[in-house]
CSV table of C-alpha atoms and ligand atoms in Angstrom, one decimal:
chain,number,residue,atom,x,y,z
A,21,MET,CA,3.5,23.0,-22.4
A,22,ARG,CA,1.2,20.0,-22.2
A,23,VAL,CA,1.2,18.9,-18.6
A,24,ASP,CA,-0.8,16.5,-16.3
A,25,LEU,CA,0.1,16.6,-12.6
A,26,HIS,CA,-2.3,13.8,-11.5
A,27,VAL,CA,-1.9,10.4,-13.1
A,28,HIS,CA,-2.3,6.9,-11.8
A,29,THR,CA,-0.9,3.6,-13.1
A,30,ASN,CA,-1.4,0.0,-12.2
A,31,ALA,CA,1.2,0.4,-9.4
A,32,SER,CA,-2.0,1.5,-7.6
A,33,ASP,CA,-5.5,1.5,-9.0
A,34,GLY,CA,-4.9,2.8,-12.5
A,35,GLN,CA,-5.8,0.5,-15.4
A,36,TYR,CA,-2.6,0.8,-17.4
A,37,THR,CA,1.0,-0.1,-16.7
A,38,PRO,CA,3.4,2.9,-16.3
A,39,SER,CA,4.8,2.1,-19.8
A,40,GLU,CA,1.3,2.2,-21.3
A,41,VAL,CA,0.6,5.5,-19.6
A,42,VAL,CA,3.8,6.9,-21.0
A,43,ALA,CA,2.9,5.7,-24.5
A,44,LEU,CA,-0.5,7.5,-24.1
A,45,ALA,CA,1.4,10.6,-22.9
A,46,ARG,CA,4.0,10.8,-25.6
A,47,ALA,CA,2.7,14.2,-26.8
A,48,PHE,CA,3.0,15.6,-23.3
A,49,ASP,CA,5.9,17.7,-22.0
A,50,LEU,CA,5.5,16.4,-18.4
A,51,ILE,CA,3.4,14.1,-16.4
A,52,ALA,CA,3.5,13.4,-12.6
A,53,ILE,CA,3.0,9.8,-11.6
A,54,THR,CA,0.8,10.1,-8.4
A,55,ASP,CA,-0.2,6.6,-7.4
A,56,HIS,CA,-2.0,5.9,-4.1
A,57,ASP,CA,0.5,5.1,-1.4
A,58,THR,CA,3.3,3.9,-3.7
A,59,THR,CA,6.0,5.3,-5.9
A,60,ASP,CA,6.6,1.9,-7.6
A,61,GLY,CA,5.4,3.1,-11.0
A,62,VAL,CA,7.9,5.9,-11.3
A,63,ALA,CA,11.0,3.8,-12.4
A,64,GLU,CA,9.1,2.1,-15.2
A,65,ALA,CA,7.6,5.3,-16.3
A,66,ARG,CA,11.0,7.0,-16.5
A,67,ALA,CA,12.4,4.1,-18.4
A,68,ALA,CA,9.6,4.2,-20.9
A,69,ALA,CA,9.9,8.0,-21.2
A,70,ALA,CA,13.6,7.7,-21.9
A,71,HIS,CA,12.7,5.2,-24.6
A,72,HIS,CA,10.2,7.5,-26.3
A,73,GLY,CA,12.1,10.7,-25.5
A,74,ALA,CA,9.1,12.2,-23.7
A,75,PRO,CA,7.4,13.2,-21.5
A,76,LEU,CA,9.4,14.3,-18.5
A,77,ILE,CA,8.4,12.2,-15.4
A,78,LEU,CA,7.8,14.1,-12.2
A,79,PRO,CA,7.9,11.7,-9.2
A,80,GLY,CA,4.8,11.9,-7.1
A,81,ILE,CA,2.5,10.3,-4.6
A,82,GLU,CA,-1.1,10.5,-3.5
A,83,ILE,CA,-1.4,9.6,0.2
A,84,SER,CA,-4.7,8.4,1.5
A,85,THR,CA,-5.3,10.1,4.8
A,86,ALA,CA,-8.3,10.3,7.2
A,87,GLU,CA,-9.6,12.7,9.7
A,88,ASP,CA,-12.9,12.7,11.6
A,89,ARG,CA,-15.0,13.9,8.6
A,90,GLY,CA,-13.7,11.4,6.1
A,91,ASP,CA,-11.1,10.8,3.4
A,92,VAL,CA,-8.5,13.4,2.5
A,93,HIS,CA,-6.0,12.8,-0.3
A,94,MET,CA,-2.6,14.5,-0.2
A,95,LEU,CA,-0.4,14.8,-3.3
A,96,GLY,CA,3.4,14.9,-3.0
A,97,TYR,CA,5.6,16.2,-5.8
A,98,PHE,CA,9.4,15.8,-6.1
A,99,VAL,CA,9.4,13.2,-3.4
A,100,ARG,CA,12.7,11.2,-3.2
A,101,VAL,CA,11.7,7.7,-4.2
A,102,ASP,CA,14.9,6.3,-2.7
A,103,ASP,CA,14.3,7.7,0.8
A,104,ALA,CA,14.3,4.6,3.1
A,105,GLY,CA,12.0,6.1,5.8
A,106,PHE,CA,9.5,7.2,3.2
A,107,GLN,CA,9.4,3.8,1.6
A,108,ASP,CA,9.0,2.1,5.0
A,109,ALA,CA,5.9,4.2,5.6
A,110,LEU,CA,4.5,3.5,2.2
A,111,ARG,CA,5.1,-0.2,2.6
A,112,GLY,CA,3.1,-0.1,5.9
A,113,PHE,CA,0.2,1.6,4.1
A,114,ARG,CA,0.2,-1.0,1.4
A,115,GLU,CA,0.2,-3.9,3.9
A,116,ALA,CA,-2.8,-2.3,5.6
A,117,ARG,CA,-4.5,-1.9,2.2
A,118,PHE,CA,-3.9,-5.6,1.5
A,119,ARG,CA,-5.4,-6.8,4.8
A,120,ARG,CA,-8.3,-4.4,4.4
A,121,GLY,CA,-8.9,-5.6,0.9
A,122,GLN,CA,-9.2,-9.2,2.1
A,123,MET,CA,-11.6,-8.1,4.8
A,124,MET,CA,-13.8,-6.4,2.2
A,125,VAL,CA,-13.8,-9.5,0.1
A,126,GLU,CA,-14.9,-11.5,3.1
A,127,LYS,CA,-17.7,-9.0,3.8
A,128,LEU,CA,-18.8,-9.2,0.2
A,129,ALA,CA,-19.0,-13.0,0.4
A,130,ARG,CA,-21.3,-12.7,3.4
A,131,LEU,CA,-23.5,-10.5,1.2
A,132,GLY,CA,-23.5,-13.1,-1.6
A,133,VAL,CA,-20.8,-11.6,-3.7
A,134,HIS,CA,-18.2,-14.3,-4.2
A,135,LEU,CA,-14.8,-13.1,-5.5
A,136,GLU,CA,-11.5,-14.9,-5.7
A,137,TRP,CA,-8.9,-13.0,-3.6
A,138,ALA,CA,-6.2,-14.3,-6.0
A,139,ARG,CA,-8.0,-12.5,-8.9
A,140,VAL,CA,-8.3,-9.2,-6.9
A,141,GLU,CA,-4.6,-9.4,-6.2
A,142,GLN,CA,-3.9,-10.1,-9.9
A,143,ILE,CA,-6.0,-7.1,-11.0
A,144,ALA,CA,-4.3,-5.0,-8.4
A,145,ALA,CA,-0.7,-5.9,-9.4
A,146,GLY,CA,0.5,-3.5,-6.7
A,147,ALA,CA,-1.2,-1.4,-4.0
A,148,VAL,CA,-4.7,-2.9,-3.5
A,149,GLY,CA,-7.6,-0.4,-3.7
A,150,ARG,CA,-11.3,-0.5,-3.8
A,151,PRO,CA,-11.4,0.1,-7.6
A,152,HIS,CA,-9.6,-3.3,-8.0
A,153,ILE,CA,-12.3,-5.0,-6.0
A,154,ALA,CA,-14.9,-3.1,-8.1
A,155,ARG,CA,-13.4,-4.4,-11.3
A,156,ALA,CA,-13.3,-8.0,-10.0
A,157,MET,CA,-17.0,-7.5,-9.2
A,158,CYS,CA,-17.7,-6.3,-12.8
A,159,GLU,CA,-15.7,-9.2,-14.2
A,160,ALA,CA,-17.7,-11.7,-12.2
A,161,GLY,CA,-21.0,-10.1,-13.3
A,162,TYR,CA,-22.2,-8.9,-9.9
A,163,VAL,CA,-22.3,-5.3,-11.1
A,164,GLU,CA,-22.2,-3.4,-14.4
A,165,SER,CA,-19.7,-0.7,-13.5
A,166,VAL,CA,-17.2,0.4,-10.9
A,167,ARG,CA,-19.6,3.1,-10.0
A,168,GLU,CA,-22.3,0.6,-9.3
A,169,ALA,CA,-19.9,-1.4,-7.1
A,170,PHE,CA,-19.2,1.7,-5.0
A,171,ASN,CA,-22.9,2.8,-4.8
A,172,ARG,CA,-24.2,-0.6,-3.8
A,173,TYR,CA,-21.3,-2.2,-1.8
A,174,ILE,CA,-18.0,-0.6,-1.2
A,175,GLY,CA,-18.6,3.2,-1.0
A,176,ASN,CA,-17.8,4.8,2.3
A,177,ASP,CA,-21.4,4.1,3.5
A,178,GLY,CA,-21.7,0.7,1.7
A,179,PRO,CA,-22.3,-2.6,3.5
A,180,ALA,CA,-18.9,-4.1,2.5
A,181,TYR,CA,-16.8,-1.0,3.3
A,182,VAL,CA,-13.9,-1.5,5.6
A,183,ALA,CA,-11.8,1.5,6.9
A,184,ARG,CA,-8.2,1.2,7.7
A,185,LYS,CA,-5.8,3.1,9.9
A,186,ARG,CA,-4.3,6.0,8.1
A,187,LEU,CA,-2.3,9.1,8.8
A,188,THR,CA,-4.0,12.4,9.4
A,189,PRO,CA,-3.7,14.9,6.6
A,190,GLU,CA,-1.3,17.0,8.7
A,191,GLU,CA,0.9,13.9,9.3
A,192,SER,CA,1.0,13.3,5.6
A,193,VAL,CA,2.2,16.8,4.9
A,194,ASP,CA,5.1,16.1,7.3
A,195,LEU,CA,5.9,12.7,5.7
A,196,ILE,CA,6.0,14.3,2.3
A,197,HIS,CA,8.3,17.1,3.5
A,198,ARG,CA,10.6,14.6,5.1
A,199,ALA,CA,10.9,12.8,1.8
A,200,GLY,CA,11.9,16.1,0.1
A,201,GLY,CA,8.5,16.6,-1.5
A,202,VAL,CA,5.9,19.4,-1.8
A,203,ALA,CA,2.5,18.7,-0.3
A,204,VAL,CA,-0.6,19.6,-2.3
A,205,PHE,CA,-4.2,19.1,-1.1
A,206,ALA,CA,-5.8,16.9,-3.7
A,207,HIS,CA,-9.3,17.6,-5.1
A,208,PRO,CA,-10.3,19.6,-2.0
A,209,ALA,CA,-14.0,19.7,-2.9
A,210,LEU,CA,-14.3,15.9,-2.3
A,211,ALA,CA,-13.3,16.3,1.3
A,212,ALA,CA,-16.0,17.0,3.8
A,213,GLY,CA,-15.5,20.4,5.6
A,214,TRP,CA,-12.6,21.3,3.3
A,215,ARG,CA,-12.6,25.0,4.0
A,216,ASP,CA,-11.8,24.4,7.7
A,217,LEU,CA,-9.5,21.6,6.8
A,218,LEU,CA,-7.5,23.8,4.4
A,219,LYS,CA,-6.9,26.3,7.2
A,220,GLY,CA,-5.5,23.7,9.5
A,221,LEU,CA,-3.4,22.3,6.7
A,222,VAL,CA,-1.9,25.7,6.0
A,223,ALA,CA,-0.9,25.9,9.6
A,224,ALA,CA,0.7,22.4,9.2
A,225,GLY,CA,2.8,23.6,6.3
A,226,LEU,CA,0.7,22.8,3.3
A,227,ASP,CA,2.4,24.0,0.0
A,228,GLY,CA,-0.3,23.9,-2.5
A,229,VAL,CA,-3.8,23.1,-3.6
A,230,GLU,CA,-5.2,21.2,-6.6
A,231,VAL,CA,-7.4,23.9,-8.2
A,232,ASN,CA,-8.0,22.3,-11.6
A,233,HIS,CA,-9.5,18.8,-11.1
A,234,PRO,CA,-12.6,17.3,-12.7
A,235,SER,CA,-14.3,17.2,-9.3
A,236,ASN,CA,-13.9,21.0,-8.7
A,237,ASP,CA,-16.7,22.9,-10.3
A,238,GLU,CA,-16.1,26.5,-11.6
A,239,ARG,CA,-17.3,28.1,-8.4
A,240,THR,CA,-15.0,25.9,-6.3
A,241,ARG,CA,-12.1,26.7,-8.6
A,242,LEU,CA,-12.8,30.4,-8.2
A,243,GLU,CA,-12.9,30.1,-4.4
A,244,LEU,CA,-9.7,28.0,-4.4
A,245,ARG,CA,-7.9,30.6,-6.4
A,246,ALA,CA,-8.8,33.2,-3.9
A,247,LEU,CA,-7.8,31.0,-1.0
A,248,ALA,CA,-4.5,30.1,-2.7
A,249,ALA,CA,-3.7,33.8,-3.0
A,250,GLN,CA,-4.7,34.5,0.6
A,251,HIS,CA,-2.5,31.7,2.0
A,252,SER,CA,0.3,31.8,-0.6
A,253,LEU,CA,-0.4,28.3,-1.9
A,254,ILE,CA,0.9,26.9,-5.2
A,255,MET,CA,-2.1,26.2,-7.5
A,256,THR,CA,-1.9,22.9,-9.4
A,257,GLY,CA,-4.1,20.8,-11.6
A,258,GLY,CA,-4.4,17.4,-13.2
A,259,SER,CA,-6.9,14.9,-14.6
A,260,ASP,CA,-6.7,12.1,-12.0
A,261,PHE,CA,-6.4,9.8,-14.9
A,262,HIS,CA,-7.0,6.1,-14.0
A,263,GLY,CA,-8.0,4.7,-17.4
A,264,PRO,CA,-11.6,4.4,-18.9
A,265,ALA,CA,-12.3,1.1,-17.1
A,266,VAL,CA,-11.8,2.8,-13.7
A,267,LYS,CA,-12.7,6.5,-14.1
A,268,PRO,CA,-14.3,7.0,-17.5
A,269,GLY,CA,-14.7,10.8,-17.0
A,270,ASN,CA,-11.1,11.5,-16.3
A,271,GLY,CA,-9.2,11.6,-19.7
A,272,LEU,CA,-5.5,12.0,-19.6
A,273,GLY,CA,-4.7,15.7,-19.8
A,274,CYS,CA,-8.3,16.8,-19.4
A,275,MET,CA,-7.2,19.2,-16.7
A,276,ALA,CA,-4.0,21.2,-16.9
A,277,PRO,CA,-2.3,23.0,-14.1
A,278,PRO,CA,-2.2,26.8,-14.2
A,279,GLU,CA,0.8,28.3,-16.0
A,280,GLY,CA,4.0,28.2,-13.9
A,281,ALA,CA,2.9,25.4,-11.6
A,282,VAL,CA,5.7,23.0,-12.3
A,283,TYR,CA,8.3,25.7,-11.8
A,284,ALA,CA,6.7,26.8,-8.5
A,285,LEU,CA,6.6,23.3,-7.2
A,286,ARG,CA,10.3,22.7,-8.1
A,287,GLU,CA,11.3,26.0,-6.4
A,288,ARG,CA,9.3,25.0,-3.3
A,289,ALA,CA,10.9,21.5,-3.3
A,290,ARG,CA,14.3,23.2,-2.7
A,291,ARG,CA,13.0,24.0,0.8
A,292,TYR,CA,12.8,20.4,1.7
A,293,GLY,CA,15.8,19.0,-0.1
A,294,ASP,CA,17.5,18.8,-3.4
A,295,PRO,CA,15.0,18.0,-6.1
A,296,ASP,CA,16.7,15.3,-8.3
A,297,VAL,CA,14.7,16.2,-11.4
B,310,AMP,P1,-9.3,3.2,-1.6
B,310,AMP,O1,-8.0,4.0,-1.7
B,310,AMP,O2,-9.0,1.7,-1.7
B,310,AMP,O3,-10.1,3.6,-0.4
B,310,AMP,O4,-10.1,3.6,-2.9
B,310,AMP,C1,-10.2,4.9,-3.2
B,310,AMP,C2,-10.4,5.1,-4.7
B,310,AMP,O5,-11.7,4.7,-5.1
B,310,AMP,C3,-10.1,6.5,-5.2
B,310,AMP,O6,-9.3,6.5,-6.4
B,310,AMP,C4,-11.4,7.0,-5.6
B,310,AMP,O7,-11.4,7.8,-6.7
B,310,AMP,C5,-12.2,5.8,-5.9
B,310,AMP,N1,-13.6,6.0,-5.5
B,310,AMP,C6,-14.1,6.4,-4.3
B,310,AMP,N2,-15.4,6.5,-4.4
B,310,AMP,C7,-15.8,6.2,-5.6
B,310,AMP,C8,-17.1,6.1,-6.3
B,310,AMP,N3,-18.2,6.3,-5.6
B,310,AMP,N4,-17.1,5.6,-7.6
B,310,AMP,C9,-16.0,5.3,-8.2
B,310,AMP,N5,-14.7,5.4,-7.6
B,310,AMP,C10,-14.7,5.8,-6.4
B,311,ZN,ZN1,-7.2,6.0,-7.6
B,312,FE,FE1,-7.6,11.1,-4.9
B,313,FE,FE1,-5.9,10.3,-7.7
């Protein structure tokens, strides 16, 4: 089985359209489309996969949440993309992203970095994220790379950073469950204070943890495996593919989930509804 459970498209801040991603993943058995705060890439990915005959598309989401210590990303698998309440919540997140993106572009202008908002919107094509602004900055010649844009301007401590109101990680677990999905703590090692956070999330009903991710080093993976066993969490994995222009280190399929992950996720999804895949 060739599987990638963490893949972005241009429905959020990935470089490629869902069809392009599927074309790149033709040799895979299954990929999960996990865009930030949107499931809009899923339908096109499914249509493209039907055309190629592969891979199987698992509907997913990556919700950006916040708590006192910083950003926390929550993956959802087997979410019902046609759930009206879920889509209302996602639409609210995207509207907040749009306004916050405009505020960052205004801040950048005051720092001498002049971007056309229309161009940022065009690059975004869907849910607006900082990587889109970073790409507009590269294009206009203000920085050499997305990384430099984050380091100098729009990283969490950068002078043009703007926060936005977000769910807490615990609330996102609940939102995912109500949409029939299975909640998985994404790339835990990137979250400040993740060990404490994980305990709280387990109490809130967390289902799984992303053990295999380019940001988890070998020690972290070992520790996560032990914690997963201790708390009966499903272990997953994926590349966090965004395309080389956005995240050059995260090649499609560079991280696979442990054996049996997809089956375990699907079994768990039955707790929250009737998985339609
Ligand atoms: P946003 O959701 O708009 O806050 O943007 C978050 C996205 O930016 C995530 O996909 C991160 O992977 C990416 N990101 C965060 N920090 C950095 C960084 N220092 N360099 C490159 N990408 C980053
Ligand atoms: Zn992203
Ligand atoms: Fe993430
Ligand atoms: Fe991601």
